[in-house]
Amino acid sequence: MQHLLGFGIPGVPYGCTYALVAVGLVLTYQATGVLNFAYGAQAYLSAFVFTYLVQNQHLPVGVAFVISVVILAPAVGLILDRLLFRKIAPANVIAKLVTGISMLVGIPAVLSVLFTTSNQYNPPSILFDPNVVYFHLVGTPINGIAVTCVVATAVTLIALVVLMRWTNLGLQMRGAVESRRLIELDGVNSGRVVASAWAISGFIAGLAGVLLAPIYGQLQFSDYAALMVAAFAAAAWAVLRSLPVAVLVGILMGITVTVLQGYLPVGSIWSSAALTSLPFVVLVGALLLVPGMRTLGQDKDPLASVDPPPPPIAAAVRAPEFDRVIKILWYVLLVAFSLSMLTWMPKIWENVFNAGLAYSVVFLSITLITGMGGQLSLCQATLAGVGAFTAAQVADRLGANLLVGALVGALVAALVAVVLATASVRLRGLGLALMTIAAALVFDNAIFAQVATIRGQSINVTSSSVGFGILNPNGRAFFVLAMVVLSVCVVLVLRVRNGSIGRFLGAMRGSSTAASGIGVNLTWMHVLVFGLSGAVAGLGGTLLAINQQAVNTQTFSWSFSLVFVVVVVTTGVSTPEGAIQAGFSFVVLQQLLTYVPSRLGGNSLLVILFAFGALTYVAHPEGILEFQKRRWTMRFERLLLRQRTSSTDISGPDAGATAGDGQLARVAADSDPALDR
Amino acid sequence: MALTANAEALLRVSEVTKTFGGVAAVDGVSFSVRPGESVGLVGPNGAGKTTLFNCVCGQLRPERGTIELNGRSLNGMATFERARLGIGRTYQRVEVFSDMNVRDHLIVSVRARWRQGRLWRDLCNLSKPTADERERVDAVLDLVGLSDRADTSVSALGLGSCRLVELARALIAEPVLLMADEPSSGLDVHETRELGAVLRQVQRDQGMAMILVEHDLEMVAEVVDRTVVMNLGQVVAEGHFDTVMADPIVRSAYLGLHE
């Protein structure tokens, strides 16, 4: 028993930070309906600034705390509310998730650009001295970090309970989660209520951030990402509703981690893999076992019907004749690109475009699952990794060609996706996003590490393992391979989209209630779209590995799953051309940024560009590129219509009247005046 | 006072109970519908009509009771399986597929009803609408008066037209039982009268049974053969419309009139 307590007590400070972040997540969700994926980044931001002010600017701890936690953290919460989340329709779960994810990857990238030389070691404790043991509890020394965590958490939680239970603001916050617009009809200033919730939850994020910092001794964003997953798990058991349950589960998780650390043999697979996977296992448990999580994120707003429908994609509003012109231009571009790649393209850009083709295949999997299936998967890089690692292992063990391995890899990735879909069959929206990110983290921590080497060596892709001259220095054979794979995938995706399955998925996206009511098997559709998406991602993963001539865990880490989603929704998630644009812009921008001095941020700038680009998803859920295409399509067609009208005036009222005119007139009449601004 | 279930019933609902947090929304309801019969299900708000609909369609699972269609128990059967048996439905709050046009609503309904969606057919590009499908779609659209808006996106339609889309989507699947949940909600008087005529016509032409939940009693009187009145989760009366509406219990519970 003494051993157990001895191992468990050091876990309390971790548990306190988990509990605090979980409470912040619950509070934000209760008041705003947003599961804030940016929360870990908010905590990191405050901890970063706090440490920077103390270690680099030598400000007193109290002053640094006031600046970073009391002022900055709530301000960030307010900014997120005012500039982003307030503009998202309550029912648009995917927009809320994408916005949070954009901030999650964007904020650390901004910090790394702004503070390139900052010292992030030995973050100070805000209250008590970390180096002083204040007392012993069951033989366990309790230092200043533990005392600070417990005291700060207790005070914060008591204040929150008072706020939520006994104040008018707390009551209004609880009302706002059902429908912000509905409480406005009761005369409540919902904007003020929601802003207060964002400010308070921002403060809690900042507090958790500065509490966690001294525990690890060095400030790293990965610790905050792990903190966030643990907090998600605690919040999930609380169904994002109950503050006491969130606190209890958070603290229990902290204690369980250190108890397991104490009992599990050091260096064993259990301590390295199972232990780091614990929060994810707890999260998956909540998603599968807590009934309330199945309906999480589903629209409950009685006034949701006042939201406008999503805008159509450009191709849907183009007049047939203009559509033909666009298609011809696409073919011309394709031929010109292919000829260039096969003849004169400089080596450096040849590599870039080849990588773009490989990424495009991976991104097509996001088109399938998000654009067509209407679900957000945060493990697409993981599925790509499953394909790549399987291909490499199969090729090595069976002595087969890597391209044969690629097919096996695609199949295995599809199977993994099917298993994941089957496990999450009752989950939609938020629950599914959490499930997929949990799966990605389990693969990162527990599985990829085991398959990332062959005979103790990292996996390199060689010419002999691929054959057909694909890894020749000129890269043309790879281009042909990648073009064939991408073309086949695009054709198959288009056929599915335009066929019965695409229609069923469209029905499921539009109204799952009505879809099942007409005989669509939602479970089968859910599993099918995951399986297809997994196969495409797996294939793209191997293509990416061949292009990079290596299969490593970094390429397929969970954080890339988030970045991939951000990139694809920025360009357009509804169409295969959106995925291709995403693939190419991802690598071309990466290449262009190599010409920018590295002190300006390098790859971090790329993440920032896409992260902030993805924020446009709030206003344009079809993707900013897709929006621009629609805008220019309409402008061009109106211009065409005006010219035709003037020529009709000259030649007579009936001259030149065609079916296309009707379409053009409709487009002109339907066009959004806001587009002209 | 539930109607005694008889042998030739198409739909037989027996002692169905559904509670929400201890409150019985549907409390031991029993009634049956014969093939080709049109039944009006009326009652005040909160009587449990839509909950009963959801129990029959499989969107809610009752705690007690049995539901049978053509003698086959529906208990434990998923919603989509019930739809494939021939239960068609429209919804109180309009449920349309926002990024589809009217025609696609009907095609997707046909294919889902007869399980015609196959991945391999999609991959082989064999899933384009057939001439037969187009013909049936045109016929149903003509019937409900949406022919001129066949290629319009439903997001560009008003509430009344969306209700017609829902109805057309249900009708094209040739249901043996159509369950219409407040179909006239959002329609003007003229549209309501037309809708009533359409419902009566398709019900007679196709020989399908129908359960109509409706607050417009004039429409109910025109369309249904028999009326079932619910109040506080229970069936309080049933029979011919005029007889039922003259029942003091109904007048008291439903119309709020006291003798």
Tab-separated table of C-alpha atoms in Angstrom, chain A residues 299 301 304 309-310 492 495-496 498-504 506-511 513-522 528 532, chain B residues 59 79-80 83-84 87 91 93 95-100 104 107-109 111-113 116-119 122-125 127 129 155 169:
chain	number	residue	atom	x	y	z
A	299	ASP	CA	-27.031	19.944	-33.543
A	301	ASP	CA	-30.040	24.366	-31.679
A	304	ALA	CA	-30.348	26.030	-36.574
A	309	PRO	CA	-27.205	26.300	-46.774
A	310	PRO	CA	-23.553	25.684	-47.695
A	492	LEU	CA	-12.228	5.845	-58.972
A	495	ARG	CA	-16.933	7.318	-60.144
A	496	VAL	CA	-17.828	6.650	-56.533
A	498	ASN	CA	-21.099	10.251	-59.165
A	499	GLY	CA	-22.471	6.763	-58.542
A	500	SER	CA	-24.931	5.272	-56.097
A	501	ILE	CA	-22.481	5.187	-53.180
A	502	GLY	CA	-21.717	8.880	-53.704
A	503	ARG	CA	-25.437	9.623	-53.643
A	504	PHE	CA	-25.897	7.569	-50.482
A	506	GLY	CA	-24.543	12.727	-50.010
A	507	ALA	CA	-27.796	11.677	-48.390
A	508	MET	CA	-25.938	10.742	-45.207
A	509	ARG	CA	-24.210	14.133	-45.162
A	510	GLY	CA	-27.459	15.966	-45.723
A	511	SER	CA	-29.574	14.153	-43.150
A	513	THR	CA	-32.119	10.559	-40.174
A	514	ALA	CA	-33.749	10.759	-43.594
A	515	ALA	CA	-31.011	8.662	-45.216
A	516	SER	CA	-31.667	5.723	-42.914
A	517	GLY	CA	-35.391	6.399	-43.312
A	518	ILE	CA	-35.215	5.697	-47.045
A	519	GLY	CA	-33.153	2.530	-46.609
A	520	VAL	CA	-29.507	3.678	-46.629
A	521	ASN	CA	-27.413	1.490	-44.342
A	522	LEU	CA	-25.453	4.171	-42.500
A	528	LEU	CA	-17.127	1.594	-46.657
A	532	LEU	CA	-11.852	3.262	-49.306
B	59	GLN	CA	-35.477	5.670	-35.013
B	79	THR	CA	-34.414	1.822	-39.549
B	80	PHE	CA	-32.969	1.162	-42.992
B	83	ALA	CA	-37.537	1.217	-44.971
B	84	ARG	CA	-36.575	-1.621	-47.298
B	87	ILE	CA	-42.196	1.865	-44.705
B	91	TYR	CA	-40.777	14.282	-41.160
B	93	ARG	CA	-39.000	18.983	-39.194
B	95	GLU	CA	-35.254	16.403	-43.578
B	96	VAL	CA	-33.799	16.888	-47.041
B	97	PHE	CA	-30.312	16.291	-48.426
B	98	SER	CA	-29.070	19.852	-48.637
B	99	ASP	CA	-26.508	19.509	-51.436
B	100	MET	CA	-28.680	17.438	-53.772
B	104	ASP	CA	-31.290	13.031	-57.027
B	107	ILE	CA	-33.000	8.417	-57.418
B	108	VAL	CA	-31.212	7.851	-54.124
B	109	SER	CA	-34.503	6.755	-52.584
B	111	ARG	CA	-31.733	2.736	-55.109
B	112	ALA	CA	-31.733	2.541	-51.334
B	113	ARG	CA	-35.167	0.902	-51.248
B	116	GLN	CA	-29.284	-1.134	-56.048
B	117	GLY	CA	-26.209	0.744	-54.840
B	118	ARG	CA	-23.177	-1.419	-55.439
B	119	LEU	CA	-19.589	-0.249	-55.187
B	122	ASP	CA	-19.932	2.637	-59.355
B	123	LEU	CA	-16.313	1.712	-60.076
B	124	CYS	CA	-17.309	0.292	-63.479
B	125	ASN	CA	-19.279	3.477	-64.227
B	127	SER	CA	-24.503	3.706	-61.952
B	129	PRO	CA	-29.687	6.789	-63.883
B	155	SER	CA	-31.354	24.443	-50.720
B	169	ARG	CA	-38.929	10.765	-52.083
